[in-house]
Coordinates of C-alpha atoms and ligand atoms in Angstrom, one line a residue:
M1 CA 87.1 115.6 182.6
T2 CA 86.6 114.9 186.3
D3 CA 86.2 118.5 187.4
L4 CA 83.5 118.9 184.7
I5 CA 81.5 115.9 185.8
S6 CA 80.5 115.6 189.5
S7 CA 78.9 112.6 191.2
P8 CA 75.2 113.0 191.4
R9 CA 75.0 110.9 194.7
Q10 CA 74.3 113.9 197.0
P11 CA 71.0 115.3 198.3
A12 CA 69.0 117.4 195.9
T13 CA 68.7 121.1 197.0
V14 CA 65.6 122.2 195.1
S15 CA 62.8 119.9 194.2
T16 CA 60.0 121.8 192.6
G17 CA 59.6 123.0 189.1
R18 CA 58.0 122.3 185.7
V19 CA 59.5 119.7 183.5
N20 CA 59.1 119.3 179.8
I21 CA 60.0 115.9 178.5
Q22 CA 60.6 115.4 174.7
T23 CA 60.8 111.8 173.5
F24 CA 62.7 110.5 170.5
G25 CA 63.0 106.9 169.2
C26 CA 61.2 103.8 170.0
Q27 CA 58.3 102.8 172.2
M28 CA 60.6 101.8 175.0
N29 CA 61.7 105.4 175.2
E30 CA 58.0 106.5 175.3
Y31 CA 57.6 104.2 178.2
D32 CA 60.8 105.4 179.9
S33 CA 59.6 109.0 179.6
E34 CA 56.5 107.9 181.5
L35 CA 58.7 106.4 184.2
V36 CA 60.8 109.6 184.4
G37 CA 57.5 111.6 184.7
S38 CA 56.6 109.4 187.6
I39 CA 60.0 109.6 189.4
L40 CA 60.0 113.4 189.1
G41 CA 56.3 113.6 190.1
Q42 CA 57.2 111.8 193.4
N43 CA 59.9 114.4 193.9
G44 CA 57.7 117.5 193.7
Y45 CA 58.0 118.3 190.0
S46 CA 55.1 118.7 187.6
L47 CA 55.1 118.0 183.9
T48 CA 54.3 120.5 181.2
P49 CA 53.8 119.9 177.5
E50 CA 55.1 123.4 176.7
E51 CA 58.9 123.9 176.3
T52 CA 58.4 127.7 176.9
D53 CA 56.6 127.0 180.3
A54 CA 59.4 124.7 181.6
D55 CA 62.1 125.2 184.2
V56 CA 63.7 121.9 183.1
I57 CA 63.8 120.4 179.6
L58 CA 64.7 116.8 179.2
F59 CA 65.4 115.1 175.9
N60 CA 64.9 111.4 176.0
T61 CA 67.1 110.4 173.1
C62 CA 67.7 107.6 170.6
A63 CA 71.1 106.4 169.2
I64 CA 70.0 103.7 166.8
R65 CA 71.0 105.6 163.6
E66 CA 73.0 108.8 162.9
T67 CA 69.8 110.6 161.8
A68 CA 68.5 110.2 165.4
H69 CA 71.6 111.9 166.7
L70 CA 71.5 114.7 164.2
R71 CA 67.9 115.5 165.1
I72 CA 68.8 115.9 168.7
Y73 CA 72.1 117.8 168.0
S74 CA 70.0 120.4 166.1
R75 CA 67.7 120.8 169.1
L76 CA 70.6 121.1 171.5
G77 CA 72.3 123.6 169.3
A78 CA 69.1 125.8 169.2
L79 CA 69.0 125.8 173.0
V80 CA 72.3 127.6 173.3
A81 CA 70.7 131.0 172.5
E82 CA 67.6 130.1 174.6
K83 CA 69.8 129.4 177.6
Q84 CA 71.5 132.7 177.3
S85 CA 68.2 134.5 177.6
R86 CA 66.8 132.2 180.3
D87 CA 69.5 131.8 182.9
D88 CA 67.6 129.5 185.2
L89 CA 66.7 126.9 182.4
I90 CA 68.1 123.4 183.0
V91 CA 68.6 121.0 180.1
G92 CA 69.2 117.3 180.5
V93 CA 69.9 114.6 177.9
L94 CA 68.5 111.1 178.8
G95 CA 68.4 107.8 177.1
C96 CA 70.5 105.9 174.5
M97 CA 72.4 108.9 173.1
A98 CA 73.5 110.0 176.6
Q99 CA 74.6 106.4 177.3
N100 CA 76.4 106.1 174.0
L101 CA 78.3 109.4 174.0
K102 CA 78.6 109.9 177.7
E103 CA 80.8 112.8 178.8
D104 CA 81.6 113.7 175.1
L105 CA 78.1 115.1 175.0
L106 CA 78.8 117.5 177.9
L107 CA 82.0 118.6 176.3
K108 CA 80.3 119.2 172.9
F109 CA 77.2 121.0 174.2
P110 CA 77.6 123.7 176.8
S111 CA 73.9 124.0 176.9
V112 CA 73.5 120.5 178.5
D113 CA 73.5 120.5 182.3
F114 CA 73.5 116.7 182.8
I115 CA 73.3 113.4 181.0
C116 CA 71.5 110.3 182.4
G117 CA 71.5 106.8 180.8
P118 CA 68.5 104.4 180.7
D119 CA 69.4 102.6 183.9
A120 CA 70.0 105.7 186.0
Y121 CA 66.7 107.5 186.0
R122 CA 66.3 107.2 189.8
Q123 CA 69.2 109.6 190.1
L124 CA 67.3 112.3 188.1
P125 CA 66.0 114.3 191.0
E126 CA 69.6 114.6 192.3
L127 CA 71.0 115.6 189.0
I128 CA 68.3 118.2 188.5
G129 CA 68.6 119.5 192.0
R130 CA 72.4 119.9 191.8
A131 CA 72.1 121.6 188.4
R132 CA 69.5 124.0 189.7
G133 CA 70.8 124.6 193.2
M134 CA 74.6 124.4 192.8
R135 CA 75.0 125.0 189.0
Q136 CA 76.9 121.7 188.8
R137 CA 76.9 119.6 185.7
G138 CA 76.5 115.9 186.1
A139 CA 76.6 112.5 184.5
A140 CA 74.8 109.2 185.5
V141 CA 75.6 106.6 183.0
E142 CA 76.2 103.3 184.9
L143 CA 74.4 100.3 183.4
S144 CA 72.7 97.9 185.8
E145 CA 72.2 94.1 185.5
Y146 CA 69.1 94.4 187.7
E147 CA 67.3 97.7 187.2
T148 CA 63.7 97.1 185.9
Y149 CA 62.0 100.0 187.7
E150 CA 59.6 97.4 189.0
D151 CA 58.3 99.6 191.8
I152 CA 57.6 102.6 189.7
A153 CA 54.1 103.2 188.2
P154 CA 54.6 105.2 185.0
T155 CA 52.7 108.4 184.6
R156 CA 50.9 107.3 181.4
V157 CA 50.1 109.9 178.8
D158 CA 48.2 107.7 176.3
G159 CA 44.7 106.8 177.5
V160 CA 44.1 103.9 175.0
N161 CA 47.2 101.7 174.9
A162 CA 49.4 101.1 178.0
W163 CA 53.0 100.2 177.4
I164 CA 54.4 97.7 179.9
A165 CA 58.1 97.0 179.9
V166 CA 58.5 93.3 180.7
M167 CA 62.2 93.1 180.1
R168 CA 65.0 95.5 179.4
G169 CA 68.4 95.2 177.6
C170 CA 69.6 92.9 174.9
D171 CA 72.2 90.1 174.8
N172 CA 72.1 89.4 171.1
F173 CA 74.9 91.7 169.9
C174 CA 73.8 92.0 166.3
T175 CA 76.9 93.5 164.8
F176 CA 75.2 96.7 163.5
C177 CA 73.3 97.5 166.7
V178 CA 74.2 99.9 169.5
V179 CA 71.4 98.8 171.9
P180 CA 73.4 96.2 173.9
Y181 CA 75.8 99.0 174.7
T182 CA 73.2 101.7 175.5
R183 CA 70.7 99.5 177.4
G184 CA 72.9 96.8 178.8
R185 CA 72.2 93.1 179.6
E186 CA 68.9 91.4 179.4
R187 CA 66.8 91.2 182.5
S188 CA 63.1 90.2 182.9
R189 CA 60.5 91.4 185.4
D190 CA 58.7 89.2 187.8
P191 CA 55.5 88.1 186.0
K192 CA 53.4 88.6 189.2
G193 CA 54.3 92.3 189.1
I194 CA 53.4 92.5 185.4
V195 CA 50.0 90.8 185.9
E196 CA 49.3 93.1 188.9
E197 CA 50.2 96.1 186.8
T198 CA 47.8 94.9 184.0
R199 CA 45.0 94.5 186.6
R200 CA 45.5 98.1 187.7
L201 CA 45.5 99.3 184.1
A202 CA 42.3 97.4 183.4
A203 CA 40.7 98.9 186.5
Q204 CA 41.7 102.3 185.1
G205 CA 39.9 101.6 181.9
Y206 CA 42.7 100.5 179.6
R207 CA 41.5 97.8 177.1
Q208 CA 44.9 97.3 175.3
V209 CA 48.4 96.7 176.7
T210 CA 51.6 96.3 174.7
L211 CA 54.4 94.3 176.3
L212 CA 57.7 95.9 175.6
G213 CA 61.3 94.8 175.5
Q214 CA 64.4 95.3 173.3
N215 CA 64.2 91.6 172.7
V216 CA 60.7 91.0 174.2
N217 CA 60.3 87.3 173.3
S218 CA 63.4 86.3 175.0
Y219 CA 61.6 87.2 178.3
Q220 CA 62.0 84.5 180.9
Y221 CA 61.7 84.6 184.6
D222 CA 62.1 81.6 186.9
G223 CA 60.5 79.1 184.4
T224 CA 57.9 81.6 183.1
S225 CA 58.3 81.8 179.4
F226 CA 57.1 84.7 177.2
A227 CA 54.1 82.6 176.0
D228 CA 53.1 81.9 179.7
L229 CA 53.4 85.7 180.4
M230 CA 51.3 86.7 177.4
L231 CA 48.6 84.2 178.4
A232 CA 48.6 85.4 182.0
V233 CA 48.2 89.0 180.9
A234 CA 45.5 88.1 178.4
E235 CA 43.5 86.5 181.2
V236 CA 43.1 89.8 183.1
D237 CA 39.4 90.8 183.0
G238 CA 38.8 94.0 181.0
I239 CA 41.9 93.6 178.7
E240 CA 40.7 93.0 175.2
R241 CA 44.0 93.3 173.2
V242 CA 47.5 92.3 174.1
R243 CA 50.4 93.3 171.7
F244 CA 54.1 92.9 172.0
T245 CA 57.2 94.5 170.5
S246 CA 60.0 94.1 169.5
P247 CA 60.8 90.4 169.1
H248 CA 63.7 88.5 167.5
P249 CA 63.0 85.7 165.0
K250 CA 65.2 83.3 167.0
D251 CA 62.7 83.1 169.9
F252 CA 59.5 82.0 168.4
P253 CA 58.9 78.5 169.8
R254 CA 55.7 76.7 168.8
P255 CA 54.0 77.2 172.2
L256 CA 54.3 81.0 171.7
L257 CA 52.7 80.8 168.2
E258 CA 50.0 78.4 169.5
A259 CA 49.3 80.8 172.4
I260 CA 48.8 83.7 169.9
A261 CA 46.6 81.5 167.6
G262 CA 44.5 80.2 170.5
S263 CA 43.7 83.4 172.4
E264 CA 41.3 86.0 170.9
R265 CA 43.0 88.7 173.0
L266 CA 46.6 88.1 171.8
C267 CA 46.6 90.2 168.6
S268 CA 47.6 88.3 165.5
H269 CA 50.4 90.7 164.5
I270 CA 54.0 89.6 164.7
H271 CA 56.9 92.0 164.0
L272 CA 59.6 89.8 162.4
P273 CA 62.7 91.8 161.7
L274 CA 64.4 90.3 158.7
Q275 CA 67.3 92.8 158.4
A276 CA 68.8 91.1 155.3
G277 CA 67.9 88.3 152.9
A278 CA 71.3 86.8 152.1
T279 CA 72.6 84.1 154.5
R280 CA 76.2 85.5 154.3
V281 CA 75.0 89.0 155.4
L282 CA 72.8 87.6 158.1
K283 CA 75.8 85.7 159.5
K284 CA 78.0 88.8 159.4
M285 CA 75.1 90.6 161.2
N286 CA 75.1 87.8 163.9
R287 CA 71.4 87.3 163.4
D288 CA 71.4 83.6 164.3
Y289 CA 69.2 82.5 161.3
T290 CA 69.8 81.8 157.7
R291 CA 67.6 82.9 154.8
D292 CA 65.9 79.5 154.6
E293 CA 65.3 79.3 158.3
F294 CA 63.6 82.7 158.2
L295 CA 61.4 81.7 155.3
R296 CA 60.5 78.5 157.1
L297 CA 59.6 80.4 160.3
A298 CA 57.4 82.9 158.3
E299 CA 55.6 79.9 156.8
L300 CA 55.2 78.2 160.1
I301 CA 53.8 81.4 161.6
R302 CA 51.3 81.8 158.7
E303 CA 50.2 78.2 159.0
T304 CA 49.8 78.3 162.8
I305 CA 48.1 81.7 163.0
P306 CA 45.8 82.1 160.0
G307 CA 45.3 85.7 158.9
V308 CA 48.4 86.8 160.9
S309 CA 49.9 90.2 160.0
L310 CA 53.6 90.2 159.6
T311 CA 55.8 93.3 159.6
S312 CA 59.5 93.7 159.4
D313 CA 62.7 95.9 159.6
I314 CA 65.2 95.8 156.9
I315 CA 68.7 97.3 156.6
C316 CA 70.2 98.3 153.2
G317 CA 73.9 98.6 152.6
F318 CA 75.4 96.7 155.5
P319 CA 79.2 96.5 155.0
T320 CA 80.2 94.4 151.9
E321 CA 76.5 93.8 150.9
T322 CA 76.6 93.1 147.1
D323 CA 73.9 93.9 144.5
A324 CA 73.2 90.1 144.3
E325 CA 72.8 89.9 148.1
F326 CA 70.6 93.0 148.1
T327 CA 68.4 91.2 145.5
E328 CA 68.1 88.3 147.9
T329 CA 66.5 90.7 150.4
E330 CA 64.0 91.7 147.8
D331 CA 63.3 88.0 147.1
V332 CA 62.6 87.3 150.7
M333 CA 60.3 90.3 151.0
R334 CA 58.4 89.1 147.9
A335 CA 58.2 85.6 149.2
V336 CA 57.0 86.5 152.7
E337 CA 54.9 89.5 151.7
F338 CA 55.1 91.5 154.9
D339 CA 52.1 93.7 155.6
S340 CA 54.5 96.6 156.2
A341 CA 58.2 97.1 156.7
F342 CA 60.5 99.8 158.0
I343 CA 63.5 100.1 155.6
F344 CA 66.7 101.7 156.7
K345 CA 70.0 102.7 155.3
Y346 CA 72.8 101.1 157.3
S347 CA 74.2 103.6 159.7
E348 CA 77.6 102.9 161.3
R349 CA 77.3 103.2 165.1
Q350 CA 80.2 104.0 167.4
G351 CA 81.2 101.0 169.6
T352 CA 79.4 98.3 167.6
I353 CA 81.2 95.2 166.3
A354 CA 80.6 96.3 162.7
E355 CA 82.2 99.7 163.3
K356 CA 85.2 98.0 164.8
L357 CA 85.7 95.3 162.2
W358 CA 84.5 96.5 158.8
E359 CA 84.6 99.6 156.7
D360 CA 81.2 101.2 155.9
D361 CA 81.9 100.5 152.3
V362 CA 78.6 100.7 150.5
P363 CA 78.4 104.2 149.0
D364 CA 75.6 106.3 150.4
A365 CA 74.0 106.8 147.0
V366 CA 73.8 103.0 146.6
K367 CA 72.2 102.6 150.0
S368 CA 69.7 105.3 149.1
E369 CA 68.9 103.6 145.8
R370 CA 68.4 100.3 147.6
V371 CA 66.1 101.8 150.2
T372 CA 64.0 103.6 147.5
H373 CA 63.7 100.3 145.6
L374 CA 62.5 98.3 148.6
V375 CA 60.1 101.0 149.7
A376 CA 58.5 100.7 146.3
V377 CA 58.4 96.9 146.5
Q378 CA 56.8 97.0 149.9
K379 CA 54.3 99.7 148.9
D380 CA 52.9 97.4 146.2
I381 CA 52.7 94.4 148.6
S382 CA 51.0 96.5 151.3
L383 CA 48.5 97.9 148.8
K384 CA 47.7 94.4 147.6
H385 CA 47.1 93.2 151.2
H386 CA 45.0 96.2 152.0
Q387 CA 42.9 95.9 148.8
A388 CA 42.0 92.3 149.9
T389 CA 40.2 93.7 152.9
V390 CA 37.9 96.0 150.9
G391 CA 34.3 95.0 151.6
K392 CA 35.2 93.2 154.8
T393 CA 34.0 94.3 158.3
V394 CA 36.8 94.7 160.8
R395 CA 36.8 95.5 164.5
V396 CA 38.9 98.5 165.4
L397 CA 40.1 100.4 168.5
I398 CA 40.0 104.2 168.1
E399 CA 43.3 105.7 169.0
G400 CA 42.8 109.3 168.2
E401 CA 41.9 111.8 165.5
S402 CA 43.2 111.2 162.0
R403 CA 46.3 113.3 161.4
K404 CA 44.9 114.7 158.1
N405 CA 41.4 115.4 159.2
S406 CA 40.3 116.0 162.7
A407 CA 36.7 115.1 161.8
E408 CA 37.8 111.5 161.3
W409 CA 39.1 108.8 163.7
R410 CA 42.4 106.9 163.4
A411 CA 41.8 103.4 164.6
R412 CA 43.7 100.0 164.5
T413 CA 42.6 96.5 163.5
Y414 CA 43.4 93.4 165.5
G415 CA 46.2 92.8 162.9
N416 CA 47.6 96.4 163.4
A417 CA 46.4 98.0 160.2
I418 CA 45.3 101.7 160.4
V419 CA 41.7 102.5 159.6
V420 CA 40.4 106.0 159.1
F421 CA 36.6 106.6 159.4
A422 CA 34.1 109.2 160.6
D423 CA 31.5 108.6 163.3
P424 CA 30.8 111.6 165.6
S425 CA 29.0 109.3 168.1
R426 CA 32.2 107.5 168.9
R427 CA 35.1 108.5 171.1
V428 CA 38.8 107.7 171.7
G429 CA 39.1 104.3 173.3
D430 CA 35.9 102.8 171.8
F431 CA 35.9 99.5 169.9
C432 CA 33.7 99.4 166.8
D433 CA 33.0 97.6 163.6
V434 CA 33.9 99.3 160.4
Q435 CA 33.3 98.2 156.8
I436 CA 36.4 98.8 154.6
K437 CA 35.6 100.8 151.5
E438 CA 39.0 102.0 150.2
A439 CA 42.6 101.0 150.5
T440 CA 45.9 102.8 150.1
P441 CA 49.4 101.3 150.9
H442 CA 49.4 102.9 154.4
T443 CA 45.8 103.1 155.5
L444 CA 42.3 101.7 155.1
R445 CA 39.2 103.9 154.9
G446 CA 35.8 102.6 156.0
I447 CA 32.3 103.4 157.3
P448 CA 30.9 102.4 160.7
C449 CA 28.5 99.4 160.7
Ligands
5AD1 N1 71.7 101.1 160.9 C1 70.5 101.0 160.4 N2 69.4 100.5 161.0 C2 69.6 100.0 162.2 N3 68.7 99.3 163.0 C3 69.4 99.0 164.1 N4 70.7 99.4 164.1 C4 70.8 100.0 162.8 C5 71.9 100.6 162.2 N5 73.1 100.6 162.7 C6 67.4 99.1 162.7 C7 67.1 97.6 162.7 C8 66.3 97.4 163.9 C9 65.5 98.7 163.9 C10 64.9 99.0 165.3 O1 66.5 99.6 163.6 O2 66.4 97.2 161.5 O3 65.4 96.3 163.8
SF4_2 FE1 66.7 104.2 170.1 FE2 67.0 101.6 170.2 FE3 67.5 103.1 172.3 FE4 65.0 102.7 171.5 S1 66.4 101.2 172.3 S2 65.9 104.6 172.1 S3 65.3 102.7 169.3 S4 68.6 103.1 170.4

């Protein structure tokens, strides 16, 4: 193994070239790709959206479920032929899958020149330089207790919403989750730097920022809580909407809910990942709340923030989950009435507590049936909520063209619902008022006022 992997801590030999970054997974990965773009830009590289135009292709990968791995494997497999015809092409795998599989990935894929984990992006110019100049394969997968990339200004690609990572890592160790192993321990950024960054973004014309972290509401820095941070960011002139993702239900103290309720700029949307509805399963997942505590929290949120939009993540078929326990998940969904929910099949992840302790014993067909059922349950609830907005006027921020029809805009409400409408006089980044005319489970359709 050691002769295959060489240390990247040596000077780069070549530092120009065109880099194509392809991002998989969550918003934190989107943000990290922007950081990587900035690090490489400072080292003489330019970014290209075209794979065929690139000297270096970087895959910023996800490890959260096996489906994420499979998608990347098929891309890496396809590159074997491509590399044979383009001798000078360099391929790097970044992010959670690189961190999770480490050197195994280099052994499995001869097309990969180097791997680089989420805390090692400062080493990328060296890794690329050594691969290009000396044909050396490399691995940089040390996790750090301190790295927050505080001094690096991301090269942002989205002109409407700016991601700001305010903390990194996760200390929760939910038994199903690989993130504590791929992204390491929790660490928060200095709020002064975050507010400064927000000011710069507002000066550049951004009207919306989204505060990011694997466990964002456990942010805390020298006595500054997440609520303090949100309020400080919302005070920046020019910023009209502040969002955050992804939180954990265990960290929603009243002051945070009151801050959201009291500030027009803090969007009234809370992502509240339920994961499972039965207390026994939640305990086995190490989620830190019971079914009743979750229900009480959802109620408290609805009372404190009238009109709040609640969304969730749910896992079906966690080891030993019975039919009766699965029905409890459905009961909680029906009681809380999330506005939308991501529903996943449990996917056993290498290195997690669940993988070490329990057999993945719910048959795949049962997991699929459970997912299909909950997707249908959620669809009805989402439609009901959406139908209740028909006839109302909502303020939306235009994010881009509608995916189905480029003559229409795709915009987002304060509560995070998607609204599609046509108005040629508007442009991306505009706020406008739209009257809702039609509802489907996933979108609203309206006309400008
Ligand atoms: N299997 C299925 N879903 C998972 N998630 C995290 N780990 C797993 C896993 N091993 C889901 C959780 C989390 C979301 C980001 O992904 O619901 O909230
Ligand atoms: Fe995927 Fe989670 Fe890593 Fe994001 S943090 S890239 S969702 S494994």
